[in-house]
mmCIF file of C-alpha atoms in Angstrom:
data_model
loop_
_atom_site.group_PDB
_atom_site.id
_atom_site.type_symbol
_atom_site.label_atom_id
_atom_site.label_comp_id
_atom_site.label_asym_id
_atom_site.label_seq_id
_atom_site.Cartn_x
_atom_site.Cartn_y
_atom_site.Cartn_z
ATOM 1 C CA UNK A 1 42.044 72.231 -5.621
ATOM 2 C CA UNK A 2 42.331 68.755 -7.195
ATOM 3 C CA UNK A 3 41.427 65.780 -5.055
ATOM 4 C CA UNK A 4 44.464 63.928 -3.697
ATOM 5 C CA UNK A 5 44.313 60.210 -4.433
ATOM 6 C CA UNK A 6 46.522 57.423 -3.130
ATOM 7 C CA UNK A 7 46.111 55.726 -6.548
ATOM 8 C CA UNK A 8 48.896 58.045 -7.656
ATOM 9 C CA UNK A 9 51.357 56.346 -5.287
ATOM 10 C CA UNK A 10 53.201 53.145 -6.384
ATOM 11 C CA UNK A 11 53.005 49.986 -4.192
ATOM 12 C CA UNK A 12 56.395 50.583 -2.565
ATOM 13 C CA UNK A 13 55.279 54.078 -1.526
ATOM 14 C CA UNK A 14 52.159 52.661 0.123
ATOM 15 C CA UNK A 15 54.343 49.994 1.764
ATOM 16 C CA UNK A 16 56.661 52.633 3.244
ATOM 17 C CA UNK A 17 53.647 54.585 4.506
ATOM 18 C CA UNK A 18 52.161 51.488 6.146
ATOM 19 C CA UNK A 19 55.408 50.284 7.736
ATOM 20 C CA UNK A 20 56.202 53.799 9.014
ATOM 21 C CA UNK A 21 52.835 54.019 10.728
ATOM 22 C CA UNK A 22 53.195 50.504 12.148
ATOM 23 C CA UNK A 23 56.660 51.119 13.628
ATOM 24 C CA UNK A 24 55.580 54.397 15.228
ATOM 25 C CA UNK A 25 52.392 52.904 16.662
ATOM 26 C CA UNK A 26 54.053 49.745 18.021
ATOM 27 C CA UNK A 27 56.926 51.685 19.568
ATOM 28 C CA UNK A 28 54.437 53.856 21.462
ATOM 29 C CA UNK A 29 52.437 50.958 22.921
ATOM 30 C CA UNK A 30 55.143 48.275 23.129
ATOM 31 C CA UNK A 31 54.679 47.606 26.884
ATOM 32 C CA UNK A 32 51.147 46.397 26.087
ATOM 33 C CA UNK A 33 52.676 43.920 23.619
ATOM 34 C CA UNK A 34 54.928 42.529 26.362
ATOM 35 C CA UNK A 35 52.000 42.239 28.762
ATOM 36 C CA UNK A 36 49.633 40.526 26.345
ATOM 37 C CA UNK A 37 52.365 38.026 25.381
ATOM 38 C CA UNK A 38 53.174 37.203 29.018
ATOM 39 C CA UNK A 39 49.477 36.779 29.829
ATOM 40 C CA UNK A 40 48.919 34.544 26.798
ATOM 41 C CA UNK A 41 51.771 32.116 27.544
ATOM 42 C CA UNK A 42 51.220 31.716 31.280
ATOM 43 C CA UNK A 43 49.253 28.720 32.507
ATOM 44 C CA UNK A 44 47.341 28.234 35.732
ATOM 45 C CA UNK A 45 49.449 26.105 38.035
ATOM 46 C CA UNK A 46 48.148 22.729 39.215
ATOM 47 C CA UNK A 47 49.496 20.646 42.056
ATOM 48 C CA UNK A 48 50.280 17.813 39.628
ATOM 49 C CA UNK A 49 52.392 20.017 37.343
ATOM 50 C CA UNK A 50 56.139 19.262 37.429
ATOM 51 C CA UNK A 51 58.542 21.988 38.506
ATOM 52 C CA UNK A 52 60.743 23.129 35.632
ATOM 53 C CA UNK A 53 64.410 23.821 36.337
ATOM 54 C CA UNK A 54 64.346 26.553 33.702
ATOM 55 C CA UNK A 55 61.393 28.371 35.216
ATOM 56 C CA UNK A 56 62.201 31.582 37.046
ATOM 57 C CA UNK A 57 61.197 30.970 40.691
ATOM 58 C CA UNK A 58 60.611 34.706 41.206
ATOM 59 C CA UNK A 59 58.149 34.899 38.331
ATOM 60 C CA UNK A 60 54.661 35.902 39.403
ATOM 61 C CA UNK A 61 51.366 34.744 38.026
ATOM 62 C CA UNK A 62 49.813 37.846 36.486
ATOM 63 C CA UNK A 63 46.240 38.562 37.469
ATOM 64 C CA UNK A 64 45.592 41.116 34.738
ATOM 65 C CA UNK A 65 47.051 43.892 32.635
ATOM 66 C CA UNK A 66 47.787 46.382 35.430
ATOM 67 C CA UNK A 67 49.172 43.684 37.738
ATOM 68 C CA UNK A 68 51.430 42.433 34.938
ATOM 69 C CA UNK A 69 52.809 45.925 34.264
ATOM 70 C CA UNK A 70 53.519 46.559 37.956
ATOM 71 C CA UNK A 71 55.059 43.101 38.443
ATOM 72 C CA UNK A 72 57.365 43.399 35.438
ATOM 73 C CA UNK A 73 58.550 46.832 36.575
ATOM 74 C CA UNK A 74 59.115 45.529 40.103
ATOM 75 C CA UNK A 75 61.024 42.416 38.981
ATOM 76 C CA UNK A 76 62.876 43.683 35.904
ATOM 77 C CA UNK A 77 62.716 47.448 36.025
ATOM 78 C CA UNK A 78 61.339 49.764 33.379
ATOM 79 C CA UNK A 79 63.487 48.165 30.688
ATOM 80 C CA UNK A 80 61.627 44.893 31.313
ATOM 81 C CA UNK A 81 58.620 46.429 29.567
ATOM 82 C CA UNK A 82 60.770 46.845 26.447
ATOM 83 C CA UNK A 83 62.360 43.372 26.208
ATOM 84 C CA UNK A 84 62.803 42.409 22.553
ATOM 85 C CA UNK A 85 61.897 45.894 21.312
ATOM 86 C CA UNK A 86 64.497 45.956 18.510
ATOM 87 C CA UNK A 87 63.427 42.599 17.120
ATOM 88 C CA UNK A 88 59.765 43.468 17.446
ATOM 89 C CA UNK A 89 60.087 46.760 15.545
ATOM 90 C CA UNK A 90 62.195 45.060 12.872
ATOM 91 C CA UNK A 91 59.474 42.442 12.530
ATOM 92 C CA UNK A 92 56.751 45.087 12.469
ATOM 93 C CA UNK A 93 58.565 47.090 9.791
ATOM 94 C CA UNK A 94 59.262 44.120 7.506
ATOM 95 C CA UNK A 95 55.866 42.480 7.967
ATOM 96 C CA UNK A 96 53.900 45.660 7.336
ATOM 97 C CA UNK A 97 56.096 46.710 4.408
ATOM 98 C CA UNK A 98 55.561 43.303 2.810
ATOM 99 C CA UNK A 99 51.857 43.267 3.631
ATOM 100 C CA UNK A 100 51.038 46.731 2.300
ATOM 101 C CA UNK A 101 53.220 46.196 -0.774
ATOM 102 C CA UNK A 102 51.484 42.961 -1.737
ATOM 103 C CA UNK A 103 48.048 44.226 -0.687
ATOM 104 C CA UNK A 104 48.286 47.322 -2.880
ATOM 105 C CA UNK A 105 49.744 45.219 -5.714
ATOM 106 C CA UNK A 106 47.065 42.507 -5.751
ATOM 107 C CA UNK A 107 44.279 45.064 -5.197
ATOM 108 C CA UNK A 108 45.511 47.182 -8.111
ATOM 109 C CA UNK A 109 45.722 44.094 -10.330
ATOM 110 C CA UNK A 110 42.166 43.180 -9.375
ATOM 111 C CA UNK A 111 40.841 46.673 -10.089
ATOM 112 C CA UNK A 112 42.623 47.000 -13.442
ATOM 113 C CA UNK A 113 42.316 43.477 -14.832
ATOM 114 C CA UNK A 114 39.243 41.930 -13.200
ATOM 115 C CA UNK A 115 36.687 44.456 -11.963
ATOM 116 C CA UNK A 116 37.357 47.271 -14.424
ATOM 117 C CA UNK A 117 37.846 49.801 -11.631
ATOM 118 C CA UNK A 118 34.832 48.728 -9.574
ATOM 119 C CA UNK A 119 35.570 48.308 -5.856
ATOM 120 C CA UNK A 120 35.666 44.653 -4.722
ATOM 121 C CA UNK A 121 32.914 43.214 -2.539
ATOM 122 C CA UNK A 122 33.553 42.116 1.048
ATOM 123 C CA UNK A 123 34.514 38.504 0.181
ATOM 124 C CA UNK A 124 36.971 39.599 -2.506
ATOM 125 C CA UNK A 125 38.415 42.281 -0.207
ATOM 126 C CA UNK A 126 39.054 39.672 2.483
ATOM 127 C CA UNK A 127 40.593 37.309 -0.087
ATOM 128 C CA UNK A 128 42.962 39.989 -1.367
ATOM 129 C CA UNK A 129 44.022 40.728 2.195
ATOM 130 C CA UNK A 130 44.573 37.025 2.893
ATOM 131 C CA UNK A 131 46.804 36.623 -0.178
ATOM 132 C CA UNK A 132 48.876 39.651 0.823
ATOM 133 C CA UNK A 133 49.112 38.417 4.417
ATOM 134 C CA UNK A 134 50.286 34.943 3.371
ATOM 135 C CA UNK A 135 53.026 36.396 1.167
ATOM 136 C CA UNK A 136 54.170 38.701 3.975
ATOM 137 C CA UNK A 137 54.202 35.952 6.635
ATOM 138 C CA UNK A 138 56.315 33.583 4.556
ATOM 139 C CA UNK A 139 59.242 36.010 4.688
ATOM 140 C CA UNK A 140 58.906 37.479 8.177
ATOM 141 C CA UNK A 141 57.874 34.637 10.528
ATOM 142 C CA UNK A 142 61.446 34.011 11.911
ATOM 143 C CA UNK A 143 61.561 37.542 13.365
ATOM 144 C CA UNK A 144 58.209 36.949 15.089
ATOM 145 C CA UNK A 145 59.507 33.697 16.622
ATOM 146 C CA UNK A 146 62.662 35.387 17.957
ATOM 147 C CA UNK A 147 60.704 38.338 19.359
ATOM 148 C CA UNK A 148 58.195 36.096 21.162
ATOM 149 C CA UNK A 149 61.074 34.146 22.738
ATOM 150 C CA UNK A 150 62.736 37.380 23.865
ATOM 151 C CA UNK A 151 59.520 38.689 25.380
ATOM 152 C CA UNK A 152 59.018 35.527 27.463
ATOM 153 C CA UNK A 153 62.613 34.892 28.609
ATOM 154 C CA UNK A 154 62.874 34.701 32.420
ATOM 155 C CA UNK A 155 64.783 37.318 34.386
ATOM 156 C CA UNK A 156 68.506 36.562 34.243
ATOM 157 C CA UNK A 157 68.226 34.727 30.909
ATOM 158 C CA UNK A 158 67.719 37.738 28.644
ATOM 159 C CA UNK A 159 69.471 37.353 25.285
ATOM 160 C CA UNK A 160 69.926 39.401 22.135
ATOM 161 C CA UNK A 161 68.352 38.584 18.771
ATOM 162 C CA UNK A 162 71.266 36.485 17.468
ATOM 163 C CA UNK A 163 71.654 34.500 20.696
ATOM 164 C CA UNK A 164 67.902 33.882 20.858
ATOM 165 C CA UNK A 165 67.887 32.732 17.239
ATOM 166 C CA UNK A 166 70.723 30.289 18.006
ATOM 167 C CA UNK A 167 68.767 28.978 21.009
ATOM 168 C CA UNK A 168 65.866 28.188 18.668
ATOM 169 C CA UNK A 169 68.136 26.601 16.047
ATOM 170 C CA UNK A 170 69.923 24.456 18.645
ATOM 171 C CA UNK A 171 66.622 23.079 19.968
ATOM 172 C CA UNK A 172 65.135 19.826 18.685
ATOM 173 C CA UNK A 173 63.431 21.662 15.808
ATOM 174 C CA UNK A 174 66.686 22.926 14.275
ATOM 175 C CA UNK A 175 66.430 25.595 11.584
ATOM 176 C CA UNK A 176 62.751 24.827 11.067
ATOM 177 C CA UNK A 177 62.145 26.196 14.578
ATOM 178 C CA UNK A 178 62.495 29.698 13.133
ATOM 179 C CA UNK A 179 59.335 28.999 11.156
ATOM 180 C CA UNK A 180 57.486 27.559 14.176
ATOM 181 C CA UNK A 181 53.849 28.561 14.043
ATOM 182 C CA UNK A 182 53.938 29.084 10.278
ATOM 183 C CA UNK A 183 50.672 27.238 9.748
ATOM 184 C CA UNK A 184 49.017 29.191 12.548
ATOM 185 C CA UNK A 185 50.398 32.402 11.037
ATOM 186 C CA UNK A 186 48.955 31.505 7.645
ATOM 187 C CA UNK A 187 45.589 30.866 9.275
ATOM 188 C CA UNK A 188 45.968 34.180 11.092
ATOM 189 C CA UNK A 189 46.225 36.104 7.816
ATOM 190 C CA UNK A 190 42.470 36.364 8.280
ATOM 191 C CA UNK A 191 43.265 38.928 11.001
ATOM 192 C CA UNK A 192 44.801 41.591 8.725
ATOM 193 C CA UNK A 193 42.381 40.490 6.014
ATOM 194 C CA UNK A 194 39.426 41.218 8.318
ATOM 195 C CA UNK A 195 41.133 44.401 9.566
ATOM 196 C CA UNK A 196 41.794 46.000 6.194
ATOM 197 C CA UNK A 197 38.701 44.519 4.575
ATOM 198 C CA UNK A 198 36.592 46.069 7.339
ATOM 199 C CA UNK A 199 38.582 49.303 7.089
ATOM 200 C CA UNK A 200 37.881 49.618 3.353
ATOM 201 C CA UNK A 201 34.209 48.729 3.795
ATOM 202 C CA UNK A 202 33.694 51.093 6.756
ATOM 203 C CA UNK A 203 35.454 53.860 4.875
ATOM 204 C CA UNK A 204 33.161 53.423 1.860
ATOM 205 C CA UNK A 205 30.105 53.534 4.134
ATOM 206 C CA UNK A 206 31.107 56.276 6.585
ATOM 207 C CA UNK A 207 33.372 58.442 4.418
ATOM 208 C CA UNK A 208 32.587 57.739 0.733
ATOM 209 C CA UNK A 209 34.705 59.166 -2.079
ATOM 210 C CA UNK A 210 38.452 59.653 -2.561
ATOM 211 C CA UNK A 211 38.683 62.674 -0.286
ATOM 212 C CA UNK A 212 41.593 62.262 2.197
ATOM 213 C CA UNK A 213 40.542 61.238 5.698
ATOM 214 C CA UNK A 214 41.072 63.535 8.635
ATOM 215 C CA UNK A 215 43.368 62.229 11.373
ATOM 216 C CA UNK A 216 40.543 61.377 13.785
ATOM 217 C CA UNK A 217 38.535 59.661 11.011
ATOM 218 C CA UNK A 218 41.469 57.388 10.078
ATOM 219 C CA UNK A 219 42.086 56.636 13.776
ATOM 220 C CA UNK A 220 38.428 55.713 14.339
ATOM 221 C CA UNK A 221 38.243 53.425 11.294
ATOM 222 C CA UNK A 222 41.527 51.729 12.215
ATOM 223 C CA UNK A 223 40.458 51.144 15.820
ATOM 224 C CA UNK A 224 37.017 49.779 14.851
ATOM 225 C CA UNK A 225 38.350 47.411 12.194
ATOM 226 C CA UNK A 226 41.166 46.036 14.378
ATOM 227 C CA UNK A 227 38.859 45.452 17.346
ATOM 228 C CA UNK A 228 36.558 43.375 15.150
ATOM 229 C CA UNK A 229 39.474 41.322 13.804
ATOM 230 C CA UNK A 230 40.991 40.749 17.268
ATOM 231 C CA UNK A 231 37.773 39.491 18.873
ATOM 232 C CA UNK A 232 37.251 37.124 15.934
ATOM 233 C CA UNK A 233 40.759 35.629 15.919
ATOM 234 C CA UNK A 234 41.879 35.803 19.588
ATOM 235 C CA UNK A 235 41.996 31.995 20.134
ATOM 236 C CA UNK A 236 44.329 31.639 17.135
ATOM 237 C CA UNK A 237 46.501 34.505 18.406
ATOM 238 C CA UNK A 238 46.860 32.797 21.803
ATOM 239 C CA UNK A 239 47.677 29.484 20.107
ATOM 240 C CA UNK A 240 50.330 31.080 17.883
ATOM 241 C CA UNK A 241 52.051 32.698 20.883
ATOM 242 C CA UNK A 242 52.001 29.330 22.667
ATOM 243 C CA UNK A 243 53.659 27.680 19.674
ATOM 244 C CA UNK A 244 56.437 30.236 19.391
ATOM 245 C CA UNK A 245 57.294 30.572 23.095
ATOM 246 C CA UNK A 246 58.997 28.101 25.414
ATOM 247 C CA UNK A 247 56.735 25.173 26.363
ATOM 248 C CA UNK A 248 55.063 25.489 29.800
ATOM 249 C CA UNK A 249 56.459 23.440 32.743
ATOM 250 C CA UNK A 250 53.585 20.939 32.516
ATOM 251 C CA UNK A 251 54.934 19.880 29.087
ATOM 252 C CA UNK A 252 58.326 18.846 30.556
ATOM 253 C CA UNK A 253 60.136 20.785 27.863
ATOM 254 C CA UNK A 254 58.209 19.144 25.014
ATOM 255 C CA UNK A 255 57.255 21.804 22.424
ATOM 256 C CA UNK A 256 53.827 21.948 20.842
ATOM 257 C CA UNK A 257 53.544 20.611 17.290
ATOM 258 C CA UNK A 258 50.447 22.455 16.075
ATOM 259 C CA UNK A 259 48.179 25.287 17.103
ATOM 260 C CA UNK A 260 45.299 22.827 17.577
ATOM 261 C CA UNK A 261 47.459 20.982 20.131
ATOM 262 C CA UNK A 262 48.060 24.278 21.952
ATOM 263 C CA UNK A 263 44.341 25.049 21.979
ATOM 264 C CA UNK A 264 43.462 21.572 23.333
ATOM 265 C CA UNK A 265 46.100 21.937 26.071
ATOM 266 C CA UNK A 266 44.787 25.375 27.105
ATOM 267 C CA UNK A 267 41.155 24.214 27.172
ATOM 268 C CA UNK A 268 42.156 21.161 29.234
ATOM 269 C CA UNK A 269 44.062 23.270 31.777
ATOM 270 C CA UNK A 270 42.018 26.463 31.876
ATOM 271 C CA UNK A 271 38.766 25.917 30.053
ATOM 272 C CA UNK A 272 37.471 27.637 26.920
ATOM 273 C CA UNK A 273 37.951 31.101 28.413
ATOM 274 C CA UNK A 274 41.687 30.371 28.498
ATOM 275 C CA UNK A 275 41.673 30.886 24.729
ATOM 276 C CA UNK A 276 40.791 34.527 25.386
ATOM 277 C CA UNK A 277 43.416 35.292 28.024
ATOM 278 C CA UNK A 278 45.212 38.541 27.377
ATOM 279 C CA UNK A 279 42.222 39.835 25.401
ATOM 280 C CA UNK A 280 42.171 43.174 27.293
ATOM 281 C CA UNK A 281 45.746 44.301 26.460
ATOM 282 C CA UNK A 282 45.414 42.663 23.016
ATOM 283 C CA UNK A 283 42.329 44.761 22.268
ATOM 284 C CA UNK A 284 43.788 47.937 23.764
ATOM 285 C CA UNK A 285 47.066 47.448 21.907
ATOM 286 C CA UNK A 286 45.263 46.638 18.664
ATOM 287 C CA UNK A 287 42.929 49.607 18.991
ATOM 288 C CA UNK A 288 45.764 52.059 19.647
ATOM 289 C CA UNK A 289 48.214 50.541 17.167
ATOM 290 C CA UNK A 290 45.765 50.295 14.304
ATOM 291 C CA UNK A 291 44.341 53.732 14.991
ATOM 292 C CA UNK A 292 47.776 55.376 15.081
ATOM 293 C CA UNK A 293 48.968 53.226 12.161
ATOM 294 C CA UNK A 294 46.127 54.209 9.835
ATOM 295 C CA UNK A 295 46.250 57.839 10.959
ATOM 296 C CA UNK A 296 50.006 57.985 10.219
ATOM 297 C CA UNK A 297 49.662 55.942 7.035
ATOM 298 C CA UNK A 298 47.068 58.330 5.602
ATOM 299 C CA UNK A 299 49.344 61.332 6.326
ATOM 300 C CA UNK A 300 52.436 59.675 4.813
ATOM 301 C CA UNK A 301 50.457 58.600 1.745
ATOM 302 C CA UNK A 302 49.366 62.208 1.204
ATOM 303 C CA UNK A 303 52.997 63.287 1.476
ATOM 304 C CA UNK A 304 53.865 60.778 -1.253
ATOM 305 C CA UNK A 305 50.990 62.036 -3.425
ATOM 306 C CA UNK A 306 52.224 65.623 -3.111
ATOM 307 C CA UNK A 307 55.810 64.496 -3.768
ATOM 308 C CA UNK A 308 54.722 62.567 -6.871
ATOM 309 C CA UNK A 309 52.801 65.564 -8.206
ATOM 310 C CA UNK A 310 55.747 67.858 -7.572
ATOM 311 C CA UNK A 311 58.127 65.447 -9.337
ATOM 312 C CA UNK A 312 55.764 65.157 -12.322
ATOM 313 C CA UNK A 313 55.432 68.945 -12.480
ATOM 314 C CA UNK A 314 59.208 69.398 -12.385
ATOM 315 C CA UNK A 315 59.661 66.713 -15.036
ATOM 316 C CA UNK A 316 57.048 68.353 -17.271
ATOM 317 C CA UNK A 317 58.699 71.760 -16.900
ATOM 318 C CA UNK A 318 62.105 70.228 -17.648
ATOM 319 C CA UNK A 319 60.784 68.522 -20.777
ATOM 320 C CA UNK A 320 59.170 71.767 -21.907
ATOM 321 C CA UNK A 321 62.463 73.588 -21.396
ATOM 322 C CA UNK A 322 64.340 70.926 -23.350
ATOM 323 C CA UNK A 323 61.740 71.056 -26.130
ATOM 324 C CA UNK A 324 62.012 74.866 -26.320
ATOM 325 C CA UNK A 325 65.805 74.653 -26.373
ATOM 326 C CA UNK A 326 65.699 72.029 -29.120
ATOM 327 C CA UNK A 327 63.307 74.172 -31.181
ATOM 328 C CA UNK A 328 65.597 77.175 -30.725
ATOM 329 C CA UNK A 329 68.625 75.173 -31.890
ATOM 330 C CA UNK A 330 66.699 74.001 -34.956
ATOM 331 C CA UNK A 331 65.734 77.581 -35.832
ATOM 332 C CA UNK A 332 69.332 78.728 -35.404
ATOM 333 C CA UNK A 333 70.536 75.891 -37.632
ATOM 334 C CA UNK A 334 67.987 76.839 -40.301
ATOM 335 C CA UNK A 335 69.068 80.463 -40.159
ATOM 336 C CA UNK A 336 72.752 79.512 -40.578
ATOM 337 C CA UNK A 337 71.992 77.183 -43.515
ATOM 338 C CA UNK A 338 69.942 79.897 -45.262
ATOM 339 C CA UNK A 339 72.789 82.450 -44.946
ATOM 340 C CA UNK A 340 75.251 80.000 -46.396
#
């Protein structure tokens, strides 16, 4: 049997495979996304901090992942663990479609026009991932802003996507508020760059060749690569969430202007370890999401490969039939002309 290769699939096919895996994975572990976001935006309370009129007085300070899950269910019910799900999955689908489309496009261009088919080294692999990530972020950042706002809205102030978007637009930032955290997001393209760069490198080392990965192999590679990327970029992830959410009470409603300002504020209030708050659910979510994503992506890509081969086979058979029919018509025409 011929080896199945994803090189047979066009960029949009790879993009559909990647976004399908991402949506499935994120839907399965979405409560962890809520928890890690809530943990990352909360600040330790100090006696000198002003009391915000917009802060939910019933809101608890979460002590960890399990406490956050139990508290959210107690205060908001089971549906509280799925606040902003629609917007999040829309963002996941569009971001991953854009990322995988551009990643496969720029990688193919590199292989065909620069390296002559030779696999890129680690630095080039990371650079290709960064370019793809930057292109994807430019188009999808507003959905991420809206989703983060929805995930951190206090009980009793829950709003839909449109209403949340209008809340952002009507703030002091105006329309540009929908692109809040853009610079941090562009810096954070190193996260998917590290993830997929590490995935490609680990795959070449652990499972060399073009042979399709088994489900558990794809899951393992995805989990390992995402864990490495998350540990490396966690402070930037926390800063980005702080930029896109409502400002904490100690800011008196004044939003942050840059991710460095967020990081300074967190270090001042909570110390350096504050930059790693929410790391447990972030790692667990990343490990599960990336593992399921890559496992699903590999299966969907193989489906596309088989579909492409079937379509080419059918097209070849159709052309052969048309050629045979044309030859038959020519022979019949010759026979008629000879009789006449």
